PDB file of C-alpha atoms in Angstrom:
ATOM      1  CA  MET V 250     -27.919  46.241   1.366  1.00 82.00           C
ATOM      2  CA  ILE V 251     -29.604  44.437  -1.505  1.00 92.00           C
ATOM      3  CA  LEU V 252     -27.336  45.902  -4.211  1.00 92.00           C
ATOM      4  CA  ARG V 253     -24.189  44.767  -2.424  1.00 95.00           C
ATOM      5  CA  ASP V 254     -25.620  41.310  -1.788  1.00 96.00           C
ATOM      6  CA  ALA V 255     -26.721  40.978  -5.411  1.00 96.00           C
ATOM      7  CA  TRP V 256     -23.298  42.064  -6.660  1.00 96.00           C
ATOM      8  CA  LEU V 257     -21.538  39.555  -4.421  1.00 96.00           C
ATOM      9  CA  LEU V 258     -23.941  36.790  -5.445  1.00 96.00           C
ATOM     10  CA  ALA V 259     -23.496  37.505  -9.161  1.00 97.00           C
ATOM     11  CA  THR V 260     -19.709  37.775  -8.955  1.00 97.00           C
ATOM     12  CA  GLY V 261     -19.328  34.703  -6.773  1.00 95.00           C
ATOM     13  CA  THR V 262     -21.652  32.609  -8.919  1.00 95.00           C
ATOM     14  CA  LEU V 263     -20.595  33.704 -12.390  1.00 97.00           C
ATOM     15  CA  THR V 264     -16.838  34.053 -11.898  1.00 97.00           C
ATOM     16  CA  ALA V 265     -14.057  32.334  -9.989  1.00 96.00           C
ATOM     17  CA  VAL V 266     -13.205  35.613  -8.242  1.00 96.00           C
ATOM     18  CA  ARG V 267     -13.149  35.162  -4.472  1.00 94.00           C
ATOM     19  CA  VAL V 268     -15.664  37.473  -2.820  1.00 95.00           C
ATOM     20  CA  PRO V 269     -17.298  37.521   0.626  1.00 94.00           C
ATOM     21  CA  PRO V 270     -20.631  35.700   0.843  1.00 92.00           C
ATOM     22  CA  PRO V 271     -23.717  37.908   0.503  1.00 93.00           C
ATOM     23  CA  GLY V 272     -25.472  38.855   3.713  1.00 91.00           C
ATOM     24  CA  ARG V 273     -28.714  37.352   2.469  1.00 91.00           C
ATOM     25  CA  VAL V 274     -29.848  35.358  -0.518  1.00 91.00           C
ATOM     26  CA  ASP V 275     -33.488  35.398  -1.555  1.00 93.00           C
ATOM     27  CA  ARG V 276     -35.380  35.783  -4.808  1.00 93.00           C
ATOM     28  CA  SER V 277     -35.159  39.572  -4.840  1.00 95.00           C
ATOM     29  CA  VAL V 278     -31.378  39.409  -4.394  1.00 96.00           C
ATOM     30  CA  ALA V 279     -31.120  36.604  -6.984  1.00 96.00           C
ATOM     31  CA  GLY V 280     -33.176  38.559  -9.518  1.00 96.00           C
ATOM     32  CA  LEU V 281     -31.017  41.658  -9.166  1.00 97.00           C
ATOM     33  CA  ALA V 282     -27.885  39.503  -9.374  1.00 97.00           C
ATOM     34  CA  MET V 283     -28.947  38.131 -12.760  1.00 97.00           C
ATOM     35  CA  ALA V 284     -29.717  41.635 -14.006  1.00 97.00           C
ATOM     36  CA  LEU V 285     -26.245  42.754 -12.903  1.00 97.00           C
ATOM     37  CA  ALA V 286     -24.559  39.824 -14.658  1.00 97.00           C
ATOM     38  CA  PRO V 287     -23.069  41.851 -17.581  1.00 97.00           C
ATOM     39  CA  LEU V 288     -21.361  44.161 -15.074  1.00 97.00           C
ATOM     40  CA  ALA V 289     -20.468  41.498 -12.512  1.00 97.00           C
ATOM     41  CA  VAL V 290     -18.400  39.583 -15.072  1.00 98.00           C
ATOM     42  CA  LEU V 291     -16.131  42.543 -15.806  1.00 97.00           C
ATOM     43  CA  PRO V 292     -13.164  40.506 -14.473  1.00 97.00           C
ATOM     44  CA  LEU V 293     -13.824  37.951 -17.205  1.00 98.00           C
ATOM     45  CA  GLY V 294     -14.039  40.664 -19.846  1.00 98.00           C
ATOM     46  CA  LEU V 295     -10.757  42.166 -18.643  1.00 98.00           C
ATOM     47  CA  ALA V 296      -9.075  38.760 -18.668  1.00 98.00           C
ATOM     48  CA  ALA V 297     -10.226  38.089 -22.239  1.00 98.00           C
ATOM     49  CA  ALA V 298      -9.124  41.563 -23.349  1.00 98.00           C
ATOM     50  CA  LEU V 299      -5.707  41.039 -21.753  1.00 98.00           C
ATOM     51  CA  VAL V 300      -5.244  37.732 -23.573  1.00 98.00           C
ATOM     52  CA  VAL V 301      -5.975  39.423 -26.899  1.00 98.00           C
ATOM     53  CA  LEU V 302      -3.602  42.299 -26.095  1.00 97.00           C
ATOM     54  CA  VAL V 303      -0.755  39.992 -25.107  1.00 97.00           C
ATOM     55  CA  GLY V 304      -1.427  37.759 -28.095  1.00 97.00           C
ATOM     56  CA  GLY V 305      -1.020  40.770 -30.369  1.00 96.00           C
ATOM     57  CA  TRP V 306       2.178  41.897 -28.665  1.00 96.00           C
ATOM     58  CA  ILE V 307       3.873  38.499 -29.035  1.00 96.00           C
ATOM     59  CA  ASP V 308       2.451  37.840 -32.521  1.00 96.00           C
ATOM     60  CA  LEU V 309       0.504  34.787 -31.398  1.00 97.00           C
ATOM     61  CA  PRO V 310      -1.503  33.381 -34.332  1.00 97.00           C
ATOM     62  CA  PRO V 311      -5.174  34.458 -34.212  1.00 98.00           C
ATOM     63  CA  LEU V 312      -6.377  30.858 -33.875  1.00 98.00           C
ATOM     64  CA  ALA V 313      -4.125  30.272 -30.877  1.00 98.00           C
ATOM     65  CA  THR V 314      -5.234  33.554 -29.321  1.00 98.00           C
ATOM     66  CA  ALA V 315      -8.851  32.515 -29.716  1.00 98.00           C
ATOM     67  CA  TYR V 316      -8.232  29.229 -27.918  1.00 98.00           C
ATOM     68  CA  VAL V 317      -6.393  30.966 -25.080  1.00 98.00           C
ATOM     69  CA  VAL V 318      -9.356  33.339 -24.687  1.00 98.00           C
ATOM     70  CA  LEU V 319     -11.641  30.318 -24.281  1.00 98.00           C
ATOM     71  CA  LEU V 320      -9.196  28.792 -21.813  1.00 98.00           C
ATOM     72  CA  ALA V 321      -9.129  31.999 -19.761  1.00 98.00           C
ATOM     73  CA  LEU V 322     -12.928  32.170 -19.707  1.00 98.00           C
ATOM     74  CA  ALA V 323     -13.233  28.502 -18.740  1.00 98.00           C
ATOM     75  CA  LEU V 324     -10.790  28.985 -15.874  1.00 98.00           C
ATOM     76  CA  GLY V 325     -12.518  32.210 -14.885  1.00 97.00           C
ATOM     77  CA  THR V 326     -15.870  30.434 -14.569  1.00 97.00           C
ATOM     78  CA  ARG V 327     -14.627  27.017 -13.378  1.00 95.00           C
ATOM     79  CA  ALA V 328     -16.025  25.718 -16.712  1.00 96.00           C
ATOM     80  CA  PHE V 329     -19.398  26.123 -15.029  1.00 93.00           C
ATOM     81  CA  HIS V 330     -21.296  27.118 -18.163  1.00 97.00           C
ATOM     82  CA  TRP V 331     -19.722  24.428 -20.321  1.00 97.00           C
ATOM     83  CA  ASP V 332     -20.944  21.822 -17.874  1.00 95.00           C
ATOM     84  CA  GLY V 333     -24.431  23.315 -18.166  1.00 96.00           C
ATOM     85  CA  LEU V 334     -24.306  23.187 -21.958  1.00 97.00           C
ATOM     86  CA  ALA V 335     -23.259  19.524 -21.938  1.00 97.00           C
ATOM     87  CA  ASP V 336     -25.908  18.544 -19.396  1.00 95.00           C
ATOM     88  CA  THR V 337     -28.623  20.428 -21.277  1.00 96.00           C
ATOM     89  CA  ALA V 338     -27.780  18.718 -24.560  1.00 96.00           C
ATOM     90  CA  ASP V 339     -27.731  15.318 -22.870  1.00 94.00           C
ATOM     91  CA  GLY V 340     -31.017  15.975 -21.093  1.00 94.00           C
ATOM     92  CA  LEU V 341     -32.836  17.117 -24.211  1.00 93.00           C
ATOM     93  CA  THR V 342     -31.763  13.989 -26.079  1.00 92.00           C
ATOM     94  CA  ALA V 343     -31.963  11.450 -23.242  1.00 86.00           C
ATOM     95  CA  SER V 344     -35.602  10.426 -23.228  1.00 76.00           C
ATOM     96  CA  TYR V 345     -39.143  11.503 -24.001  1.00 78.00           C
ATOM     97  CA  SER V 346     -39.763  11.472 -20.267  1.00 86.00           C
ATOM     98  CA  ALA V 347     -39.152  14.851 -18.618  1.00 89.00           C
ATOM     99  CA  GLU V 348     -38.373  13.117 -15.324  1.00 90.00           C
ATOM    100  CA  ARG V 349     -35.727  10.910 -16.917  1.00 89.00           C
ATOM    101  CA  SER V 350     -34.198  13.843 -18.779  1.00 90.00           C
ATOM    102  CA  LEU V 351     -33.935  15.898 -15.604  1.00 91.00           C
ATOM    103  CA  GLU V 352     -32.324  12.963 -13.815  1.00 91.00           C
ATOM    104  CA  VAL V 353     -29.728  12.674 -16.586  1.00 90.00           C
ATOM    105  CA  MET V 354     -29.016  16.393 -16.328  1.00 90.00           C
ATOM    106  CA  ARG V 355     -28.603  16.162 -12.575  1.00 88.00           C
ATOM    107  CA  THR V 356     -26.483  13.043 -12.168  1.00 82.00           C
ATOM    108  CA  GLY V 357     -25.423  11.619 -15.512  1.00 70.00           C
ATOM    109  CA  PRO V 358     -21.882  11.756 -16.936  1.00 84.00           C
ATOM    110  CA  VAL V 359     -21.379  13.681 -20.159  1.00 89.00           C
ATOM    111  CA  GLY V 360     -22.855  11.713 -23.041  1.00 90.00           C
ATOM    112  CA  PRO V 361     -22.446  11.892 -26.827  1.00 92.00           C
ATOM    113  CA  ALA V 362     -24.898  14.778 -27.246  1.00 95.00           C
ATOM    114  CA  GLY V 363     -23.125  16.785 -24.544  1.00 95.00           C
ATOM    115  CA  VAL V 364     -19.736  16.211 -26.150  1.00 96.00           C
ATOM    116  CA  VAL V 365     -21.019  17.206 -29.588  1.00 97.00           C
ATOM    117  CA  ALA V 366     -22.690  20.344 -28.196  1.00 97.00           C
ATOM    118  CA  VAL V 367     -19.529  21.486 -26.408  1.00 98.00           C
ATOM    119  CA  VAL V 368     -17.329  20.796 -29.443  1.00 98.00           C
ATOM    120  CA  LEU V 369     -19.656  22.587 -31.850  1.00 98.00           C
ATOM    121  CA  VAL V 370     -20.304  25.660 -29.688  1.00 98.00           C
ATOM    122  CA  ALA V 371     -16.631  25.949 -28.733  1.00 98.00           C
ATOM    123  CA  GLY V 372     -15.756  25.638 -32.411  1.00 98.00           C
ATOM    124  CA  LEU V 373     -18.155  28.437 -33.308  1.00 98.00           C
ATOM    125  CA  GLN V 374     -16.688  30.633 -30.584  1.00 98.00           C
ATOM    126  CA  VAL V 375     -13.148  29.965 -31.778  1.00 98.00           C
ATOM    127  CA  ALA V 376     -14.115  30.628 -35.409  1.00 98.00           C
ATOM    128  CA  GLY V 377     -15.664  33.968 -34.508  1.00 98.00           C
ATOM    129  CA  LEU V 378     -12.831  34.985 -32.191  1.00 98.00           C
ATOM    130  CA  THR V 379     -10.191  34.057 -34.761  1.00 98.00           C
ATOM    131  CA  ALA V 380     -11.676  36.592 -37.165  1.00 97.00           C
ATOM    132  CA  VAL V 381     -12.287  39.251 -34.503  1.00 98.00           C
ATOM    133  CA  VAL V 382      -8.778  39.222 -32.995  1.00 97.00           C
ATOM    134  CA  ARG V 383      -7.276  40.227 -36.328  1.00 95.00           C
ATOM    135  CA  HIS V 384      -8.636  43.757 -35.818  1.00 95.00           C
ATOM    136  CA  GLU V 385      -6.537  46.480 -34.237  1.00 90.00           C
ATOM    137  CA  HIS V 386      -8.922  47.106 -31.342  1.00 93.00           C
ATOM    138  CA  ALA V 387     -10.007  43.499 -30.900  1.00 97.00           C
ATOM    139  CA  TRP V 388      -9.108  43.480 -27.191  1.00 97.00           C
ATOM    140  CA  TRP V 389     -11.775  46.132 -26.572  1.00 96.00           C
ATOM    141  CA  ALA V 390     -14.396  44.307 -28.598  1.00 97.00           C
ATOM    142  CA  VAL V 391     -13.764  40.869 -27.098  1.00 98.00           C
ATOM    143  CA  GLY V 392     -13.910  42.162 -23.536  1.00 98.00           C
ATOM    144  CA  LEU V 393     -17.210  43.919 -24.178  1.00 98.00           C
ATOM    145  CA  LEU V 394     -18.733  40.907 -25.938  1.00 98.00           C
ATOM    146  CA  VAL V 395     -17.914  38.675 -22.985  1.00 98.00           C
ATOM    147  CA  CYS V 396     -19.843  41.024 -20.702  1.00 98.00           C
ATOM    148  CA  ALA V 397     -22.717  41.556 -23.143  1.00 98.00           C
ATOM    149  CA  SER V 398     -23.292  37.822 -23.564  1.00 98.00           C
ATOM    150  CA  ARG V 399     -24.322  37.566 -19.905  1.00 98.00           C
ATOM    151  CA  ALA V 400     -27.457  39.622 -20.538  1.00 97.00           C
ATOM    152  CA  CYS V 401     -29.007  36.297 -21.556  1.00 98.00           C
ATOM    153  CA  LEU V 402     -29.238  35.416 -17.859  1.00 98.00           C
ATOM    154  CA  ALA V 403     -31.713  38.183 -17.043  1.00 98.00           C
ATOM    155  CA  LEU V 404     -33.731  37.181 -20.104  1.00 97.00           C
ATOM    156  CA  ALA V 405     -33.733  33.508 -19.121  1.00 97.00           C
ATOM    157  CA  CYS V 406     -34.659  34.300 -15.505  1.00 97.00           C
ATOM    158  CA  VAL V 407     -37.387  36.849 -16.231  1.00 97.00           C
ATOM    159  CA  ARG V 408     -40.644  36.440 -14.346  1.00 95.00           C
ATOM    160  CA  GLY V 409     -42.934  33.962 -16.040  1.00 95.00           C
ATOM    161  CA  VAL V 410     -40.227  31.480 -17.023  1.00 96.00           C
ATOM    162  CA  PRO V 411     -40.894  28.297 -14.986  1.00 95.00           C
ATOM    163  CA  ALA V 412     -38.301  26.229 -13.162  1.00 95.00           C
ATOM    164  CA  ALA V 413     -38.199  22.541 -14.072  1.00 92.00           C
ATOM    165  CA  ARG V 414     -37.495  21.538 -10.476  1.00 87.00           C
ATOM    166  CA  VAL V 415     -37.679  23.206  -7.103  1.00 81.00           C
ATOM    167  CA  GLU V 416     -34.161  22.269  -5.989  1.00 80.00           C
ATOM    168  CA  GLY V 417     -30.795  23.072  -7.551  1.00 73.00           C
ATOM    169  CA  LEU V 418     -28.625  26.161  -7.927  1.00 73.00           C
ATOM    170  CA  GLY V 419     -30.806  27.748 -10.582  1.00 82.00           C
ATOM    171  CA  ALA V 420     -34.161  27.287  -8.854  1.00 86.00           C
ATOM    172  CA  MET V 421     -33.949  30.499  -6.819  1.00 92.00           C
ATOM    173  CA  HIS V 422     -32.866  32.566  -9.832  1.00 95.00           C
ATOM    174  CA  ILE V 423     -35.322  31.303 -12.443  1.00 96.00           C
ATOM    175  CA  GLY V 424     -38.385  33.538 -12.701  1.00 95.00           C
ATOM    176  CA  SER V 425     -36.905  36.052 -10.249  1.00 96.00           C
ATOM    177  CA  VAL V 426     -36.011  38.951 -12.581  1.00 97.00           C
ATOM    178  CA  PRO V 427     -38.628  41.694 -12.994  1.00 97.00           C
ATOM    179  CA  VAL V 428     -39.269  42.613 -16.624  1.00 97.00           C
ATOM    180  CA  VAL V 429     -37.901  46.129 -16.135  1.00 97.00           C
ATOM    181  CA  LEU V 430     -34.589  44.744 -14.882  1.00 97.00           C
ATOM    182  CA  ALA V 431     -34.373  42.268 -17.761  1.00 97.00           C
ATOM    183  CA  VAL V 432     -34.938  45.094 -20.234  1.00 97.00           C
ATOM    184  CA  SER V 433     -32.348  47.239 -18.457  1.00 96.00           C
ATOM    185  CA  SER V 434     -29.781  44.443 -18.644  1.00 97.00           C
ATOM    186  CA  LEU V 435     -30.433  44.039 -22.355  1.00 96.00           C
ATOM    187  CA  LEU V 436     -30.073  47.795 -22.910  1.00 96.00           C
ATOM    188  CA  VAL V 437     -26.701  47.745 -21.191  1.00 95.00           C
ATOM    189  CA  SER V 438     -25.695  44.977 -23.568  1.00 97.00           C
ATOM    190  CA  VAL V 439     -26.917  46.944 -26.584  1.00 97.00           C
ATOM    191  CA  VAL V 440     -24.502  49.718 -25.603  1.00 97.00           C
ATOM    192  CA  ALA V 441     -21.713  47.191 -25.010  1.00 97.00           C
ATOM    193  CA  VAL V 442     -22.074  45.422 -28.362  1.00 97.00           C
ATOM    194  CA  ALA V 443     -22.428  48.750 -30.190  1.00 97.00           C
ATOM    195  CA  LEU V 444     -19.154  49.951 -28.661  1.00 97.00           C
ATOM    196  CA  ALA V 445     -17.558  46.624 -29.494  1.00 97.00           C
ATOM    197  CA  GLY V 446     -18.703  46.929 -33.086  1.00 96.00           C
ATOM    198  CA  LEU V 447     -17.438  50.495 -33.338  1.00 95.00           C
ATOM    199  CA  GLY V 448     -14.058  49.308 -32.116  1.00 93.00           C
ATOM    200  CA  LEU V 449     -14.002  46.879 -35.034  1.00 95.00           C
ATOM    201  CA  GLY V 450     -15.349  49.333 -37.598  1.00 93.00           C
ATOM    202  CA  SER V 451     -19.161  49.124 -37.561  1.00 94.00           C
ATOM    203  CA  ALA V 452     -21.740  48.798 -34.797  1.00 96.00           C
ATOM    204  CA  TRP V 453     -24.562  47.327 -36.876  1.00 96.00           C
ATOM    205  CA  PRO V 454     -23.393  43.720 -37.285  1.00 95.00           C
ATOM    206  CA  ALA V 455     -22.745  43.471 -33.552  1.00 95.00           C
ATOM    207  CA  VAL V 456     -26.146  44.939 -32.670  1.00 96.00           C
ATOM    208  CA  ALA V 457     -27.798  42.579 -35.142  1.00 97.00           C
ATOM    209  CA  GLY V 458     -25.914  39.773 -33.417  1.00 97.00           C
ATOM    210  CA  LEU V 459     -27.504  40.757 -30.118  1.00 97.00           C
ATOM    211  CA  LEU V 460     -30.945  40.418 -31.685  1.00 97.00           C
ATOM    212  CA  VAL V 461     -30.019  36.969 -32.979  1.00 98.00           C
ATOM    213  CA  MET V 462     -28.716  36.119 -29.507  1.00 98.00           C
ATOM    214  CA  VAL V 463     -32.063  37.042 -27.956  1.00 98.00           C
ATOM    215  CA  ALA V 464     -33.889  34.921 -30.532  1.00 98.00           C
ATOM    216  CA  ALA V 465     -31.557  31.962 -29.919  1.00 98.00           C
ATOM    217  CA  VAL V 466     -31.991  32.156 -26.147  1.00 98.00           C
ATOM    218  CA  LEU V 467     -35.770  32.406 -26.466  1.00 98.00           C
ATOM    219  CA  ALA V 468     -35.765  29.350 -28.746  1.00 98.00           C
ATOM    220  CA  LEU V 469     -33.690  27.436 -26.206  1.00 98.00           C
ATOM    221  CA  LEU V 470     -36.023  28.433 -23.376  1.00 97.00           C
ATOM    222  CA  LEU V 471     -39.122  27.475 -25.352  1.00 97.00           C
ATOM    223  CA  ARG V 472     -37.657  24.087 -26.219  1.00 96.00           C
ATOM    224  CA  CYS V 473     -36.698  23.367 -22.616  1.00 96.00           C
ATOM    225  CA  VAL V 474     -40.056  24.495 -21.209  1.00 96.00           C
ATOM    226  CA  ARG V 475     -41.920  22.291 -23.667  1.00 94.00           C
ATOM    227  CA  ARG V 476     -39.577  19.343 -23.204  1.00 94.00           C
ATOM    228  CA  LEU V 477     -38.751  19.560 -19.492  1.00 94.00           C
ATOM    229  CA  GLY V 478     -41.609  21.613 -18.084  1.00 94.00           C
ATOM    230  CA  GLY V 479     -39.235  24.486 -17.314  1.00 95.00           C
ATOM    231  CA  ILE V 480     -35.563  25.344 -17.190  1.00 96.00           C
ATOM    232  CA  THR V 481     -32.720  24.558 -14.804  1.00 95.00           C
ATOM    233  CA  GLY V 482     -29.388  26.078 -13.867  1.00 94.00           C
ATOM    234  CA  ASP V 483     -27.809  23.939 -16.595  1.00 96.00           C
ATOM    235  CA  VAL V 484     -29.943  25.718 -19.186  1.00 97.00           C
ATOM    236  CA  LEU V 485     -28.629  29.050 -17.926  1.00 97.00           C
ATOM    237  CA  GLY V 486     -25.081  27.860 -18.539  1.00 97.00           C
ATOM    238  CA  ALA V 487     -26.016  26.666 -22.015  1.00 98.00           C
ATOM    239  CA  ALA V 488     -27.564  30.058 -22.751  1.00 98.00           C
ATOM    240  CA  VAL V 489     -24.337  31.843 -21.791  1.00 98.00           C
ATOM    241  CA  GLU V 490     -22.112  29.796 -24.091  1.00 98.00           C
ATOM    242  CA  LEU V 491     -24.615  29.930 -26.948  1.00 98.00           C
ATOM    243  CA  SER V 492     -24.960  33.699 -26.533  1.00 98.00           C
ATOM    244  CA  PHE V 493     -21.211  34.314 -26.640  1.00 98.00           C
ATOM    245  CA  ALA V 494     -20.912  32.171 -29.765  1.00 98.00           C
ATOM    246  CA  VAL V 495     -23.616  34.185 -31.531  1.00 98.00           C
ATOM    247  CA  LEU V 496     -22.083  37.538 -30.555  1.00 98.00           C
ATOM    248  CA  VAL V 497     -18.547  36.748 -31.670  1.00 98.00           C
ATOM    249  CA  LEU V 498     -19.774  35.234 -34.924  1.00 98.00           C
ATOM    250  CA  ALA V 499     -21.763  38.412 -35.640  1.00 98.00           C
ATOM    251  CA  ALA V 500     -18.760  40.571 -34.763  1.00 97.00           C
ATOM    252  CA  SER V 501     -16.567  38.510 -37.099  1.00 97.00           C
ATOM    253  CA  THR V 502     -18.566  39.816 -40.066  1.00 95.00           C
ATOM    254  CA  VAL V 503     -17.420  43.413 -39.481  1.00 89.00           C
TER     255      VAL V 503
END
């Protein structure tokens, strides 16, 4: 059944949760998996929410709680997306040659640009989370924002977006999501961020943050397509971390 296979593919790829392998993996399954991403990462959202709850119960300082949330998410994804962010930054700054940049992204160790990108984006996430976790219902909001941030994957993999290379983990997913599924995934995230905002006091800043997230992801995709001739699985990871940073920063203004 395609829905079951897509769910297993999304959960197994986007989280460290052990699931059975899907019965089949093709572009239709991969496209549905990316559209299901906000729902498939519910375990990550629950883990983040639990960290915030426990942090409140034991009076952990908000800054420490924010860092533990990032630690939980990194463990829950095997730091998969952080690796993609670092590789993307290194690739985009490596050379004017698309071939050389892609080679750096595929095999190179983390360079200065990758380190700076990870530090800056992690810092933005921590800054936003530190403000958000001070609210009474922050656990609810943080869990929902984790899930909503994964809507960027359907957007990044929508049909028409080219892959920079034919091999690699992301090649089957890129360009596999029908427009209607990408829109549906974004609508689910609109509901999620609105509920998150309401839990903090106002839905509008969070919804506005989702619009900024979409703009940021589109800018990243455009840059990578122009620079690399397409996107890779690393770019998908970069989009996830960038999206979460934008959402928590927007929510911190409530």
